[in-house]
mmCIF file of C-alpha atoms in Angstrom:
data_model
loop_
_atom_site.group_PDB
_atom_site.id
_atom_site.type_symbol
_atom_site.label_atom_id
_atom_site.label_comp_id
_atom_site.label_asym_id
_atom_site.label_seq_id
_atom_site.Cartn_x
_atom_site.Cartn_y
_atom_site.Cartn_z
ATOM 1 C CA MET A 1 60.630 76.206 138.344
ATOM 2 C CA ASN A 2 62.779 76.036 134.990
ATOM 3 C CA THR A 3 61.221 76.948 131.902
ATOM 4 C CA PRO A 4 61.949 77.529 128.456
ATOM 5 C CA LEU A 5 61.804 81.125 128.632
ATOM 6 C CA GLY A 6 64.013 81.188 131.882
ATOM 7 C CA ALA A 7 66.558 79.352 130.261
ATOM 8 C CA ALA A 8 66.562 81.734 127.235
ATOM 9 C CA LEU A 9 66.847 84.931 129.507
ATOM 10 C CA GLY A 10 69.565 83.288 131.599
ATOM 11 C CA THR A 11 71.480 82.685 128.109
ATOM 12 C CA VAL A 12 70.830 86.152 127.207
ATOM 13 C CA ALA A 13 72.376 87.749 130.593
ATOM 14 C CA GLY A 14 75.388 85.251 130.343
ATOM 15 C CA VAL A 15 76.215 86.324 127.345
ATOM 16 C CA ALA A 16 75.456 89.988 127.935
ATOM 17 C CA ALA A 17 77.729 89.698 131.257
ATOM 18 C CA LEU A 18 80.332 88.158 129.131
ATOM 19 C CA GLY A 19 80.187 90.757 126.371
ATOM 20 C CA VAL A 20 80.752 93.769 129.674
ATOM 21 C CA ALA A 21 83.173 91.839 130.830
ATOM 22 C CA GLY A 22 85.459 91.528 127.704
ATOM 23 C CA VAL A 23 84.465 95.229 126.735
ATOM 24 C CA GLY A 24 86.318 96.327 130.199
ATOM 25 C CA TYR A 25 89.009 93.779 129.865
ATOM 26 C CA ALA A 26 89.885 95.186 126.414
ATOM 27 C CA SER A 27 89.454 99.021 127.343
ATOM 28 C CA VAL A 28 91.245 98.798 131.279
ATOM 29 C CA VAL A 29 93.507 96.333 131.031
ATOM 30 C CA GLU A 30 94.788 94.608 127.862
ATOM 31 C CA ARG A 31 95.058 98.065 126.066
ATOM 32 C CA ASN A 32 97.529 99.484 129.421
ATOM 33 C CA TRP A 33 99.315 95.833 129.450
ATOM 34 C CA PHE A 34 102.340 96.908 127.314
ATOM 35 C CA ALA A 35 104.535 94.060 125.905
ATOM 36 C CA LEU A 36 108.054 93.969 124.641
ATOM 37 C CA ARG A 37 108.572 91.428 122.133
ATOM 38 C CA ARG A 38 111.992 89.963 120.943
ATOM 39 C CA PHE A 39 112.555 88.408 117.396
ATOM 40 C CA THR A 40 115.623 87.322 115.469
ATOM 41 C CA VAL A 41 115.966 87.802 111.840
ATOM 42 C CA PRO A 42 119.069 86.057 110.062
ATOM 43 C CA VAL A 43 119.989 89.098 107.490
ATOM 44 C CA LEU A 44 123.642 89.998 108.086
ATOM 45 C CA ALA A 45 126.327 88.108 106.413
ATOM 46 C CA PRO A 46 128.084 84.831 108.173
ATOM 47 C CA GLY A 47 130.538 85.738 111.029
ATOM 48 C CA SER A 48 128.898 89.469 111.477
ATOM 49 C CA ARG A 49 128.101 90.933 114.850
ATOM 50 C CA PRO A 50 124.563 90.826 115.949
ATOM 51 C CA LEU A 51 122.652 94.271 115.789
ATOM 52 C CA ARG A 52 119.795 95.510 117.840
ATOM 53 C CA VAL A 53 117.324 97.494 116.855
ATOM 54 C CA LEU A 54 114.145 98.702 118.598
ATOM 55 C CA GLN A 55 110.935 99.501 116.847
ATOM 56 C CA VAL A 56 108.817 101.935 118.393
ATOM 57 C CA SER A 57 105.356 102.601 116.450
ATOM 58 C CA ASP A 58 101.948 103.812 116.492
ATOM 59 C CA LEU A 59 101.935 105.895 120.268
ATOM 60 C CA HIS A 60 98.539 107.682 118.984
ATOM 61 C CA LEU A 61 99.861 109.784 122.525
ATOM 62 C CA VAL A 62 97.128 112.678 124.534
ATOM 63 C CA PRO A 63 98.960 114.295 126.535
ATOM 64 C CA ARG A 64 97.186 112.436 129.754
ATOM 65 C CA GLN A 65 99.058 109.167 129.000
ATOM 66 C CA ARG A 66 101.729 109.223 131.337
ATOM 67 C CA ARG A 67 101.939 105.946 131.922
ATOM 68 C CA ARG A 68 102.634 104.713 127.957
ATOM 69 C CA ILE A 69 105.270 107.771 128.063
ATOM 70 C CA GLU A 70 107.313 106.527 130.737
ATOM 71 C CA TRP A 71 107.010 102.973 129.727
ATOM 72 C CA VAL A 72 108.567 103.961 126.605
ATOM 73 C CA ARG A 73 111.315 106.229 128.025
ATOM 74 C CA GLY A 74 112.373 102.757 129.646
ATOM 75 C CA LEU A 75 113.139 101.252 126.989
ATOM 76 C CA ALA A 76 115.857 103.205 126.910
ATOM 77 C CA ALA A 77 117.686 100.587 129.118
ATOM 78 C CA LEU A 78 117.478 98.009 126.377
ATOM 79 C CA GLU A 79 120.763 99.996 124.552
ATOM 80 C CA PRO A 80 119.935 98.991 121.393
ATOM 81 C CA ASP A 81 122.206 100.306 118.555
ATOM 82 C CA LEU A 82 119.336 101.633 116.168
ATOM 83 C CA VAL A 83 115.824 103.106 116.888
ATOM 84 C CA VAL A 84 113.192 103.074 114.426
ATOM 85 C CA ASN A 85 109.784 104.970 114.860
ATOM 86 C CA SER A 86 107.555 103.736 112.605
ATOM 87 C CA GLY A 87 105.367 106.906 112.998
ATOM 88 C CA ASP A 88 101.928 107.877 114.539
ATOM 89 C CA ASN A 89 102.790 109.278 117.622
ATOM 90 C CA LEU A 90 100.369 111.971 117.942
ATOM 91 C CA ALA A 91 96.416 112.005 118.775
ATOM 92 C CA ALA A 92 95.651 115.818 120.056
ATOM 93 C CA LEU A 93 97.109 119.094 119.298
ATOM 94 C CA ASP A 94 99.098 119.265 122.078
ATOM 95 C CA ALA A 95 100.803 115.920 122.044
ATOM 96 C CA VAL A 96 104.468 116.774 120.332
ATOM 97 C CA PRO A 97 105.697 117.512 124.288
ATOM 98 C CA GLY A 98 104.233 114.072 125.445
ATOM 99 C CA ALA A 99 105.748 112.064 122.272
ATOM 100 C CA LEU A 100 108.981 114.375 122.505
ATOM 101 C CA ARG A 101 109.755 113.291 126.054
ATOM 102 C CA ALA A 102 108.984 109.697 125.614
ATOM 103 C CA MET A 103 111.215 109.505 122.823
ATOM 104 C CA GLU A 104 114.128 111.555 125.109
ATOM 105 C CA PRO A 105 115.874 108.842 126.605
ATOM 106 C CA LEU A 106 116.159 107.068 123.412
ATOM 107 C CA PHE A 107 117.929 110.116 121.649
ATOM 108 C CA ALA A 108 121.296 108.309 123.181
ATOM 109 C CA PHE A 109 121.171 106.083 120.355
ATOM 110 C CA PRO A 110 121.448 106.225 116.315
ATOM 111 C CA GLY A 111 117.742 106.879 115.102
ATOM 112 C CA VAL A 112 115.592 107.456 112.155
ATOM 113 C CA PHE A 113 111.435 107.966 111.750
ATOM 114 C CA VAL A 114 109.051 108.167 109.306
ATOM 115 C CA MET A 115 105.982 110.256 109.859
ATOM 116 C CA GLY A 116 102.072 108.209 109.855
ATOM 117 C CA SER A 117 98.811 109.648 108.856
ATOM 118 C CA ASN A 118 98.162 110.931 112.840
ATOM 119 C CA ASP A 119 101.152 112.868 112.878
ATOM 120 C CA TYR A 120 99.693 115.136 109.913
ATOM 121 C CA TYR A 121 95.699 114.866 111.007
ATOM 122 C CA ALA A 122 94.434 114.648 114.251
ATOM 123 C CA PRO A 123 91.639 111.608 114.428
ATOM 124 C CA VAL A 124 88.206 111.720 113.948
ATOM 125 C CA PRO A 125 85.388 109.081 115.087
ATOM 126 C CA LYS A 126 84.527 106.324 112.729
ATOM 127 C CA ASN A 127 81.879 103.571 112.461
ATOM 128 C CA PRO A 128 84.332 100.406 113.268
ATOM 129 C CA ALA A 129 82.522 98.448 110.505
ATOM 130 C CA ARG A 130 84.138 100.853 107.519
ATOM 131 C CA TYR A 131 87.424 98.706 108.540
ATOM 132 C CA LEU A 132 85.744 95.949 107.256
ATOM 133 C CA THR A 133 84.978 97.640 103.940
ATOM 134 C CA ARG A 134 87.259 99.508 100.778
ATOM 135 C CA ARG A 135 86.553 102.816 102.147
ATOM 136 C CA HIS A 136 88.965 102.401 105.548
ATOM 137 C CA ALA A 137 91.554 104.247 103.684
ATOM 138 C CA HIS A 138 89.301 107.695 103.082
ATOM 139 C CA ALA A 139 90.195 110.455 105.157
ATOM 140 C CA PRO A 140 87.117 112.403 106.055
ATOM 141 C CA ALA A 141 87.113 115.731 104.942
ATOM 142 C CA GLY A 142 87.811 118.729 107.314
ATOM 143 C CA ARG A 143 90.286 116.364 109.689
ATOM 144 C CA VAL A 144 92.135 119.030 111.766
ATOM 145 C CA ARG A 145 96.212 118.939 110.973
ATOM 146 C CA LEU A 146 98.559 118.456 114.004
ATOM 147 C CA PRO A 147 101.922 120.477 114.533
ATOM 148 C CA VAL A 148 104.020 117.779 112.408
ATOM 149 C CA GLU A 149 106.580 119.724 111.739
ATOM 150 C CA ASP A 150 107.191 120.560 115.167
ATOM 151 C CA LEU A 151 107.350 116.773 115.742
ATOM 152 C CA ARG A 152 109.682 116.618 112.901
ATOM 153 C CA ALA A 153 112.071 119.076 113.925
ATOM 154 C CA GLY A 154 112.143 117.714 117.695
ATOM 155 C CA LEU A 155 112.914 114.075 116.314
ATOM 156 C CA ARG A 156 115.751 115.911 114.197
ATOM 157 C CA ASP A 157 117.264 117.529 117.280
ATOM 158 C CA GLY A 158 117.491 115.108 119.199
ATOM 159 C CA GLY A 159 120.066 113.361 116.485
ATOM 160 C CA TRP A 160 117.679 110.858 114.544
ATOM 161 C CA VAL A 161 117.506 110.779 110.526
ATOM 162 C CA ASP A 162 114.413 111.378 109.011
ATOM 163 C CA LEU A 163 113.725 108.883 106.764
ATOM 164 C CA ASP A 164 110.457 110.100 104.436
ATOM 165 C CA ASN A 165 110.920 109.459 101.009
ATOM 166 C CA ALA A 166 115.019 109.201 101.794
ATOM 167 C CA ARG A 167 117.902 107.355 101.927
ATOM 168 C CA THR A 168 120.601 107.345 104.157
ATOM 169 C CA THR A 169 123.537 105.443 105.690
ATOM 170 C CA LEU A 170 124.803 104.949 109.422
ATOM 171 C CA SER A 171 127.367 103.891 111.437
ATOM 172 C CA VAL A 172 125.121 100.790 114.234
ATOM 173 C CA GLY A 173 127.093 98.490 116.031
ATOM 174 C CA GLY A 174 130.232 99.522 114.174
ATOM 175 C CA ALA A 175 128.384 98.310 111.124
ATOM 176 C CA GLU A 176 127.210 100.303 108.161
ATOM 177 C CA VAL A 177 123.762 100.185 108.101
ATOM 178 C CA GLU A 178 121.809 101.419 104.976
ATOM 179 C CA LEU A 179 118.193 102.694 105.604
ATOM 180 C CA VAL A 180 115.441 103.563 102.756
ATOM 181 C CA GLY A 181 112.110 104.769 103.755
ATOM 182 C CA THR A 182 109.066 106.872 102.424
ATOM 183 C CA ASP A 183 106.155 108.733 104.046
ATOM 184 C CA ASP A 184 102.729 107.413 104.877
ATOM 185 C CA ALA A 185 101.005 105.344 101.793
ATOM 186 C CA HIS A 186 97.772 105.140 104.000
ATOM 187 C CA ILE A 187 97.333 108.421 102.884
ATOM 188 C CA ARG A 188 99.644 108.317 99.290
ATOM 189 C CA MET A 189 102.565 110.809 100.274
ATOM 190 C CA ASP A 190 105.184 107.644 99.588
ATOM 191 C CA GLU A 191 107.242 108.424 96.945
ATOM 192 C CA TYR A 192 109.424 105.226 97.006
ATOM 193 C CA ALA A 193 110.550 105.656 92.940
ATOM 194 C CA ALA A 194 112.516 109.230 94.202
ATOM 195 C CA VAL A 195 114.616 106.920 96.462
ATOM 196 C CA ALA A 196 114.702 103.624 94.527
ATOM 197 C CA GLY A 197 118.028 101.703 94.030
ATOM 198 C CA PRO A 198 120.076 98.688 94.387
ATOM 199 C CA ALA A 199 121.168 97.794 97.985
ATOM 200 C CA SER A 200 124.672 98.782 98.881
ATOM 201 C CA THR A 201 126.851 96.332 98.331
ATOM 202 C CA SER A 202 129.023 97.760 101.142
ATOM 203 C CA ALA A 203 126.632 97.926 103.991
ATOM 204 C CA ALA A 204 126.236 95.317 106.327
ATOM 205 C CA VAL A 205 122.515 95.535 105.296
ATOM 206 C CA THR A 206 119.643 97.527 103.760
ATOM 207 C CA ILE A 207 116.568 98.363 105.563
ATOM 208 C CA GLY A 208 112.912 99.666 104.435
ATOM 209 C CA VAL A 209 110.818 101.514 106.783
ATOM 210 C CA THR A 210 107.662 102.813 106.477
ATOM 211 C CA HIS A 211 104.367 103.366 108.520
ATOM 212 C CA ALA A 212 101.720 101.587 106.782
ATOM 213 C CA PRO A 213 102.703 98.485 104.504
ATOM 214 C CA TYR A 214 101.072 98.414 101.497
ATOM 215 C CA GLN A 215 102.555 96.254 98.711
ATOM 216 C CA ARG A 216 103.322 98.668 96.389
ATOM 217 C CA VAL A 217 106.395 100.446 98.894
ATOM 218 C CA LEU A 218 107.047 96.410 100.137
ATOM 219 C CA ASP A 219 106.986 95.029 96.664
ATOM 220 C CA PRO A 220 110.249 97.622 94.988
ATOM 221 C CA MET A 221 112.184 97.670 98.339
ATOM 222 C CA ALA A 222 112.017 93.729 98.591
ATOM 223 C CA ALA A 223 113.457 93.893 94.865
ATOM 224 C CA ASP A 224 115.729 96.615 95.813
ATOM 225 C CA GLY A 225 117.812 94.113 97.846
ATOM 226 C CA ALA A 226 116.675 95.592 100.984
ATOM 227 C CA ARG A 227 116.825 92.454 103.676
ATOM 228 C CA LEU A 228 114.505 93.646 106.099
ATOM 229 C CA LEU A 229 111.306 95.641 106.325
ATOM 230 C CA ILE A 230 110.039 97.848 109.310
ATOM 231 C CA ALA A 231 106.822 98.939 109.437
ATOM 232 C CA GLY A 232 103.579 99.506 112.027
ATOM 233 C CA HIS A 233 100.102 100.913 111.241
ATOM 234 C CA THR A 234 98.095 97.945 111.485
ATOM 235 C CA HIS A 235 98.092 98.054 115.213
ATOM 236 C CA GLY A 236 98.108 94.194 114.701
ATOM 237 C CA GLY A 237 94.382 93.862 114.133
ATOM 238 C CA GLN A 238 93.325 95.759 117.490
ATOM 239 C CA LEU A 239 90.483 93.430 117.914
ATOM 240 C CA ALA A 240 91.938 89.575 117.276
ATOM 241 C CA LEU A 241 89.723 86.554 117.367
ATOM 242 C CA PRO A 242 91.320 83.568 119.386
ATOM 243 C CA PHE A 243 93.659 80.913 117.613
ATOM 244 C CA TYR A 244 92.475 83.242 114.436
ATOM 245 C CA GLY A 245 94.058 86.597 114.671
ATOM 246 C CA ALA A 246 93.301 89.901 113.005
ATOM 247 C CA LEU A 247 90.352 90.546 110.640
ATOM 248 C CA VAL A 248 91.829 93.310 109.146
ATOM 249 C CA THR A 249 95.114 95.339 108.741
ATOM 250 C CA ASN A 250 93.588 98.721 107.513
ATOM 251 C CA CYS A 251 95.711 98.497 104.393
ATOM 252 C CA ASP A 252 96.386 96.107 101.004
ATOM 253 C CA LEU A 253 98.374 93.605 103.804
ATOM 254 C CA PRO A 254 96.853 90.238 104.374
ATOM 255 C CA THR A 255 95.624 89.662 107.898
ATOM 256 C CA ASP A 256 98.224 86.505 108.087
ATOM 257 C CA ARG A 257 101.064 89.292 108.402
ATOM 258 C CA ALA A 258 99.434 92.209 110.509
ATOM 259 C CA LYS A 259 101.977 92.004 113.093
ATOM 260 C CA GLY A 260 105.150 90.033 113.830
ATOM 261 C CA VAL A 261 107.752 88.678 111.589
ATOM 262 C CA SER A 262 107.129 87.134 108.269
ATOM 263 C CA ARG A 263 109.362 86.464 105.132
ATOM 264 C CA TRP A 264 108.701 89.690 102.244
ATOM 265 C CA TRP A 265 109.248 88.963 98.766
ATOM 266 C CA PRO A 266 108.038 90.918 95.225
ATOM 267 C CA GLY A 267 104.119 88.879 95.062
ATOM 268 C CA ALA A 268 104.284 87.400 98.221
ATOM 269 C CA GLY A 269 100.596 89.141 99.052
ATOM 270 C CA SER A 270 98.962 86.838 96.770
ATOM 271 C CA ALA A 271 101.223 83.821 97.506
ATOM 272 C CA PRO A 272 101.486 81.353 100.628
ATOM 273 C CA SER A 273 104.119 82.272 103.100
ATOM 274 C CA SER A 274 105.592 78.996 102.057
ATOM 275 C CA ALA A 275 105.857 80.061 98.960
ATOM 276 C CA ALA A 276 109.131 81.994 99.898
ATOM 277 C CA PRO A 277 112.071 82.288 97.706
ATOM 278 C CA PRO A 278 115.708 81.718 99.769
ATOM 279 C CA ASP A 279 116.271 85.268 99.242
ATOM 280 C CA ALA A 280 112.832 86.814 100.521
ATOM 281 C CA ALA A 281 113.774 89.505 102.668
ATOM 282 C CA TRP A 282 112.208 89.631 106.240
ATOM 283 C CA LEU A 283 109.315 91.980 107.468
ATOM 284 C CA HIS A 284 107.847 92.935 110.780
ATOM 285 C CA VAL A 285 104.918 94.695 111.311
ATOM 286 C CA SER A 286 104.710 96.360 114.963
ATOM 287 C CA ALA A 287 101.117 96.185 116.162
ATOM 288 C CA GLY A 288 102.098 99.452 118.191
ATOM 289 C CA LEU A 289 101.359 100.646 121.659
ATOM 290 C CA GLY A 290 97.890 103.118 121.169
ATOM 291 C CA THR A 291 94.765 103.284 119.931
ATOM 292 C CA SER A 292 92.533 105.733 118.596
ATOM 293 C CA PRO A 293 90.940 108.274 121.251
ATOM 294 C CA TYR A 294 87.785 107.161 119.969
ATOM 295 C CA ALA A 295 88.377 103.406 119.971
ATOM 296 C CA PRO A 296 91.050 103.041 123.558
ATOM 297 C CA VAL A 297 90.344 99.018 123.117
ATOM 298 C CA ARG A 298 92.873 96.160 122.384
ATOM 299 C CA PHE A 299 91.479 92.890 122.559
ATOM 300 C CA CYS A 300 94.241 89.335 121.746
ATOM 301 C CA CYS A 301 96.641 91.887 120.697
ATOM 302 C CA ARG A 302 98.688 93.793 123.313
ATOM 303 C CA PRO A 303 100.385 97.138 122.211
ATOM 304 C CA GLU A 304 103.744 96.679 122.548
ATOM 305 C CA ALA A 305 107.381 97.800 121.055
ATOM 306 C CA THR A 306 109.710 95.192 119.367
ATOM 307 C CA LEU A 307 113.788 94.698 119.932
ATOM 308 C CA LEU A 308 114.783 92.934 116.553
ATOM 309 C CA THR A 309 117.892 91.494 116.713
ATOM 310 C CA LEU A 310 120.056 91.425 113.303
ATOM 311 C CA ALA A 311 121.963 88.028 113.444
ATOM 312 C CA PRO A 312 124.240 86.520 110.764
ATOM 313 C CA ARG A 313 122.809 84.322 108.210
ATOM 314 C CA SER A 314 123.696 80.382 108.605
#
């Protein structure tokens, strides 16, 4: 016989079952369901040949993650004109060989890289609720230092350019491309002022690269004339709500820009997207490919790499 108590117990059991199923999906299925995103951004002069930029971000590798390594290696089949690695490759002391193996086939193409905090320091357990507070960026004392210089040397030996607080010009797909980058703003290693300056007038485009998309980095890059800004770090929120999106970005970027392509201009962080001026830069934030080993879940936010096609402006 149905009773109010029986109905209540049935409801509780149903909710619990859904919760278990959701956690199982997020921890087993979605976090291993890698996606290649494709976007076109009109940042080149009219009549220019399109350029294809592959962004790989936030692998957070531990050596046992062979499936992730092999998936990244397979991206070389895209034959991009430029590869951008936007940091957080490591999640363990012995992860450098795996990270370099993942990147190895991509060394066949011009590339640049910046580091993220998890290239410098090993991850530690955190209370997930901390990401909803202003203490999200505070690093615990005594974090283990990772062999970041071994990673840096390996990426350089592969032919890629270190963009940590640096500026360079590369020949990309027959065009001159200027790139400017910073070290990770999340741990306050960014020094954009040291490399700031007007965008090159002879380059086909100026691209800004940083790991964590803090506004104090994005604003001056856009003001200096970078037409495309590339970042990672946010994991797209990692846990998102259907029809709503990310709850957090783990930086001061608004949640509606937690992943994907949007417009950016100085002051954009406190203005609606509809207020973008005609000359606003394009911002792409990757949701990345990995998770912290202490929070190995993704929900409504598949792990991803991105192929950006830089196209002529109309």
